[in-house]
Amino acid sequence: MNPDIYLTALYAEDIRQEVESRTSVIGIYGRSIPVSGNGPFVLGKLAVLATLRVPRTAAFDDITARVKLDETVLIELPPMRKKLISEIVQQIKDEQFFDITVNIQQTTLTVPALGVLRAEFRMGDQTYTDQIGRRLVRGTVPTVTPVG
């Protein structure tokens, strides 16, 4: 595994692509995502903005992005083809790294049990995973109310 390749992910309720290539992220989750009931659990909507940072000189293959609950795949996008990625990389002249960012969204996502959600990219036989993830917890996440 190439230590210079790493994955970061932002978990939210919604991610929108705005005009002029801006991205709006709505309802960002902290370290946990609250759910109610005893399971299976239903998330009204889950959006994950996942970015794989890759050295320009790295060898790569087709890339598949997915979201897992522990070892269970909940969402998987169609593969991004090596040929398309290499064409994009050839256009990058001055950068040492390039980012592959995907917006993974699912409405009415049924989650079978409590666990940790993680974004993951598979590139050939290598897997790059968001090391922090987001833990599903029962109930509500406490909020801090300013004293004033």
PDB file of C-alpha atoms in Angstrom:
ATOM      1  CA  MET A   1       0.000   0.000   0.000  1.00  0.00           C
ATOM      2  CA  ASN A   2       1.305   3.444  -0.918  1.00  0.00           C
ATOM      3  CA  PRO A   3       1.575   5.531   2.308  1.00  0.00           C
ATOM      4  CA  ASP A   4       1.316   8.759   0.269  1.00  0.00           C
ATOM      5  CA  ILE A   5      -2.256   7.859  -0.771  1.00  0.00           C
ATOM      6  CA  TYR A   6      -4.908   8.644   1.813  1.00  0.00           C
ATOM      7  CA  LEU A   7      -8.651   9.095   2.126  1.00  0.00           C
ATOM      8  CA  THR A   8     -10.600  11.789   3.954  1.00  0.00           C
ATOM      9  CA  ALA A   9     -14.378  11.888   4.293  1.00  0.00           C
ATOM     10  CA  LEU A  10     -17.060  14.313   5.440  1.00  0.00           C
ATOM     11  CA  TYR A  11     -20.422  12.842   6.538  1.00  0.00           C
ATOM     12  CA  ALA A  12     -23.591  14.948   6.283  1.00  0.00           C
ATOM     13  CA  GLU A  13     -27.303  14.916   5.531  1.00  0.00           C
ATOM     14  CA  ASP A  14     -26.909  16.542   2.114  1.00  0.00           C
ATOM     15  CA  ILE A  15     -24.193  17.723  -0.269  1.00  0.00           C
ATOM     16  CA  ARG A  16     -25.082  19.937  -3.211  1.00  0.00           C
ATOM     17  CA  GLN A  17     -23.068  21.062  -6.195  1.00  0.00           C
ATOM     18  CA  GLU A  18     -23.684  24.784  -6.622  1.00  0.00           C
ATOM     19  CA  VAL A  19     -22.950  27.092  -9.530  1.00  0.00           C
ATOM     20  CA  GLU A  20     -19.329  28.026 -10.182  1.00  0.00           C
ATOM     21  CA  SER A  21     -18.154  24.618  -8.856  1.00  0.00           C
ATOM     22  CA  ARG A  22     -18.897  25.395  -5.215  1.00  0.00           C
ATOM     23  CA  THR A  23     -20.075  22.633  -2.922  1.00  0.00           C
ATOM     24  CA  SER A  24     -22.602  23.143  -0.111  1.00  0.00           C
ATOM     25  CA  VAL A  25     -22.579  20.685   2.777  1.00  0.00           C
ATOM     26  CA  ILE A  26     -25.703  20.615   4.970  1.00  0.00           C
ATOM     27  CA  GLY A  27     -26.096  18.936   8.345  1.00  0.00           C
ATOM     28  CA  ILE A  28     -22.522  17.808   8.976  1.00  0.00           C
ATOM     29  CA  TYR A  29     -22.302  14.907  11.425  1.00  0.00           C
ATOM     30  CA  GLY A  30     -19.736  15.017  14.215  1.00  0.00           C
ATOM     31  CA  ARG A  31     -18.088  11.816  15.402  1.00  0.00           C
ATOM     32  CA  SER A  32     -21.429  10.006  15.636  1.00  0.00           C
ATOM     33  CA  ILE A  33     -24.770   9.731  13.842  1.00  0.00           C
ATOM     34  CA  PRO A  34     -27.865   9.424  16.069  1.00  0.00           C
ATOM     35  CA  VAL A  35     -30.465   6.762  15.245  1.00  0.00           C
ATOM     36  CA  SER A  36     -33.652   5.736  17.036  1.00  0.00           C
ATOM     37  CA  GLY A  37     -35.306   2.383  17.651  1.00  0.00           C
ATOM     38  CA  ASN A  38     -33.812  -1.057  18.078  1.00  0.00           C
ATOM     39  CA  GLY A  39     -32.777  -1.761  14.503  1.00  0.00           C
ATOM     40  CA  PRO A  40     -32.671  -2.100  11.690  1.00  0.00           C
ATOM     41  CA  PHE A  41     -32.190   1.663  11.520  1.00  0.00           C
ATOM     42  CA  VAL A  42     -33.273   4.001   8.727  1.00  0.00           C
ATOM     43  CA  LEU A  43     -31.330   7.119   7.850  1.00  0.00           C
ATOM     44  CA  GLY A  44     -33.516   9.553   5.910  1.00  0.00           C
ATOM     45  CA  LYS A  45     -30.505  10.580   3.844  1.00  0.00           C
ATOM     46  CA  LEU A  46     -26.770  10.075   4.053  1.00  0.00           C
ATOM     47  CA  ALA A  47     -24.211  12.006   2.039  1.00  0.00           C
ATOM     48  CA  VAL A  48     -20.475  11.368   2.134  1.00  0.00           C
ATOM     49  CA  LEU A  49     -17.943  13.622   0.443  1.00  0.00           C
ATOM     50  CA  ALA A  50     -14.894  11.371   0.105  1.00  0.00           C
ATOM     51  CA  THR A  51     -11.536  12.507  -1.267  1.00  0.00           C
ATOM     52  CA  LEU A  52      -8.640  10.252  -2.208  1.00  0.00           C
ATOM     53  CA  ARG A  53      -5.340  12.160  -2.405  1.00  0.00           C
ATOM     54  CA  VAL A  54      -2.943  10.469  -4.819  1.00  0.00           C
ATOM     55  CA  PRO A  55       0.640  11.369  -5.835  1.00  0.00           C
ATOM     56  CA  ARG A  56       0.716  12.262  -9.504  1.00  0.00           C
ATOM     57  CA  THR A  57       3.378   9.603 -10.093  1.00  0.00           C
ATOM     58  CA  ALA A  58       1.441   6.768  -8.416  1.00  0.00           C
ATOM     59  CA  ALA A  59       0.431   3.699 -10.373  1.00  0.00           C
ATOM     60  CA  PHE A  60      -3.314   3.197 -10.186  1.00  0.00           C
ATOM     61  CA  ASP A  61      -6.121   1.037 -11.459  1.00  0.00           C
ATOM     62  CA  ASP A  62      -9.915   1.315 -11.682  1.00  0.00           C
ATOM     63  CA  ILE A  63     -11.273   2.928  -8.516  1.00  0.00           C
ATOM     64  CA  THR A  64     -14.482   1.983  -6.700  1.00  0.00           C
ATOM     65  CA  ALA A  65     -15.954   4.174  -3.947  1.00  0.00           C
ATOM     66  CA  ARG A  66     -18.248   2.725  -1.305  1.00  0.00           C
ATOM     67  CA  VAL A  67     -19.624   3.175   2.195  1.00  0.00           C
ATOM     68  CA  LYS A  68     -19.437   0.286   4.642  1.00  0.00           C
ATOM     69  CA  LEU A  69     -20.925  -0.431   8.047  1.00  0.00           C
ATOM     70  CA  ASP A  70     -18.130  -2.369   9.702  1.00  0.00           C
ATOM     71  CA  GLU A  71     -17.533  -5.055   7.022  1.00  0.00           C
ATOM     72  CA  THR A  72     -20.925  -4.776   5.262  1.00  0.00           C
ATOM     73  CA  VAL A  73     -21.091  -2.728   2.039  1.00  0.00           C
ATOM     74  CA  LEU A  74     -24.119  -0.399   2.177  1.00  0.00           C
ATOM     75  CA  ILE A  75     -23.458   1.770  -0.903  1.00  0.00           C
ATOM     76  CA  GLU A  76     -21.169   1.124  -3.872  1.00  0.00           C
ATOM     77  CA  LEU A  77     -20.688   3.390  -6.874  1.00  0.00           C
ATOM     78  CA  PRO A  78     -19.808   2.121 -10.357  1.00  0.00           C
ATOM     79  CA  PRO A  79     -16.016   2.002 -10.893  1.00  0.00           C
ATOM     80  CA  MET A  80     -14.117   5.012 -12.183  1.00  0.00           C
ATOM     81  CA  ARG A  81     -12.082   3.667 -15.081  1.00  0.00           C
ATOM     82  CA  LYS A  82      -8.290   3.820 -15.122  1.00  0.00           C
ATOM     83  CA  LYS A  83      -8.279   5.251 -18.663  1.00  0.00           C
ATOM     84  CA  LEU A  84     -10.453   8.234 -17.695  1.00  0.00           C
ATOM     85  CA  ILE A  85      -8.395   8.920 -14.568  1.00  0.00           C
ATOM     86  CA  SER A  86      -5.108   8.775 -16.513  1.00  0.00           C
ATOM     87  CA  GLU A  87      -6.480  11.283 -19.064  1.00  0.00           C
ATOM     88  CA  ILE A  88      -7.315  13.685 -16.235  1.00  0.00           C
ATOM     89  CA  VAL A  89      -3.929  13.186 -14.549  1.00  0.00           C
ATOM     90  CA  GLN A  90      -2.120  13.980 -17.810  1.00  0.00           C
ATOM     91  CA  GLN A  91      -3.780  17.412 -17.794  1.00  0.00           C
ATOM     92  CA  ILE A  92      -2.305  18.202 -14.355  1.00  0.00           C
ATOM     93  CA  LYS A  93       1.048  19.865 -14.956  1.00  0.00           C
ATOM     94  CA  ASP A  94       2.256  21.646 -11.835  1.00  0.00           C
ATOM     95  CA  GLU A  95       0.800  19.681  -8.951  1.00  0.00           C
ATOM     96  CA  GLN A  96       2.543  16.919  -7.014  1.00  0.00           C
ATOM     97  CA  PHE A  97      -0.799  15.366  -5.945  1.00  0.00           C
ATOM     98  CA  PHE A  98      -4.269  15.127  -7.399  1.00  0.00           C
ATOM     99  CA  ASP A  99      -7.561  14.574  -5.601  1.00  0.00           C
ATOM    100  CA  ILE A 100     -10.333  12.220  -6.614  1.00  0.00           C
ATOM    101  CA  THR A 101     -13.471  13.462  -4.876  1.00  0.00           C
ATOM    102  CA  VAL A 102     -16.833  11.716  -5.010  1.00  0.00           C
ATOM    103  CA  ASN A 103     -20.183  12.640  -3.559  1.00  0.00           C
ATOM    104  CA  ILE A 104     -21.808   9.427  -2.335  1.00  0.00           C
ATOM    105  CA  GLN A 105     -25.502   9.921  -1.500  1.00  0.00           C
ATOM    106  CA  GLN A 106     -28.333   7.624  -0.570  1.00  0.00           C
ATOM    107  CA  THR A 107     -31.873   8.454   0.474  1.00  0.00           C
ATOM    108  CA  THR A 108     -33.691   6.146   2.879  1.00  0.00           C
ATOM    109  CA  LEU A 109     -30.652   4.084   3.783  1.00  0.00           C
ATOM    110  CA  THR A 110     -31.471   1.035   5.914  1.00  0.00           C
ATOM    111  CA  VAL A 111     -28.671   0.115   8.293  1.00  0.00           C
ATOM    112  CA  PRO A 112     -28.967  -3.380   9.819  1.00  0.00           C
ATOM    113  CA  ALA A 113     -27.258  -2.675  13.162  1.00  0.00           C
ATOM    114  CA  LEU A 114     -25.204  -0.228  15.174  1.00  0.00           C
ATOM    115  CA  GLY A 115     -21.602   0.065  14.059  1.00  0.00           C
ATOM    116  CA  VAL A 116     -19.149   2.395  12.360  1.00  0.00           C
ATOM    117  CA  LEU A 117     -19.782   3.863   8.905  1.00  0.00           C
ATOM    118  CA  ARG A 118     -16.649   4.310   6.810  1.00  0.00           C
ATOM    119  CA  ALA A 119     -15.948   5.567   3.319  1.00  0.00           C
ATOM    120  CA  GLU A 120     -13.647   3.314   1.318  1.00  0.00           C
ATOM    121  CA  PHE A 121     -11.905   3.453  -2.060  1.00  0.00           C
ATOM    122  CA  ARG A 122     -10.702   0.262  -3.728  1.00  0.00           C
ATOM    123  CA  MET A 123      -7.935   0.736  -6.275  1.00  0.00           C
ATOM    124  CA  GLY A 124      -6.825  -2.533  -7.826  1.00  0.00           C
ATOM    125  CA  ASP A 125      -6.024  -4.855  -4.923  1.00  0.00           C
ATOM    126  CA  GLN A 126      -5.476  -1.964  -2.478  1.00  0.00           C
ATOM    127  CA  THR A 127      -8.103  -0.542  -0.111  1.00  0.00           C
ATOM    128  CA  TYR A 128      -7.996   2.968   1.353  1.00  0.00           C
ATOM    129  CA  THR A 129     -10.377   3.609   4.244  1.00  0.00           C
ATOM    130  CA  ASP A 130     -11.450   6.643   6.241  1.00  0.00           C
ATOM    131  CA  GLN A 131      -9.786   5.731   9.539  1.00  0.00           C
ATOM    132  CA  ILE A 132     -12.150   7.761  11.729  1.00  0.00           C
ATOM    133  CA  GLY A 133     -15.570   6.931  10.274  1.00  0.00           C
ATOM    134  CA  ARG A 134     -18.810   7.814  12.091  1.00  0.00           C
ATOM    135  CA  ARG A 135     -20.311   5.650  14.829  1.00  0.00           C
ATOM    136  CA  LEU A 136     -24.071   5.049  14.809  1.00  0.00           C
ATOM    137  CA  VAL A 137     -25.460   5.679  18.315  1.00  0.00           C
ATOM    138  CA  ARG A 138     -28.938   5.278  19.803  1.00  0.00           C
ATOM    139  CA  GLY A 139     -30.706   8.445  20.868  1.00  0.00           C
ATOM    140  CA  THR A 140     -29.645  11.998  20.356  1.00  0.00           C
ATOM    141  CA  VAL A 141     -26.194  13.464  20.346  1.00  0.00           C
ATOM    142  CA  PRO A 142     -25.841  16.026  23.136  1.00  0.00           C
ATOM    143  CA  THR A 143     -25.390  19.606  22.025  1.00  0.00           C
ATOM    144  CA  VAL A 144     -23.590  22.390  23.811  1.00  0.00           C
ATOM    145  CA  THR A 145     -25.783  25.383  24.599  1.00  0.00           C
ATOM    146  CA  PRO A 146     -23.940  28.655  25.112  1.00  0.00           C
ATOM    147  CA  VAL A 147     -24.453  30.261  28.501  1.00  0.00           C
ATOM    148  CA  GLY A 148     -25.286  33.860  28.124  1.00  0.00           C
TER     149      GLY A 148
END
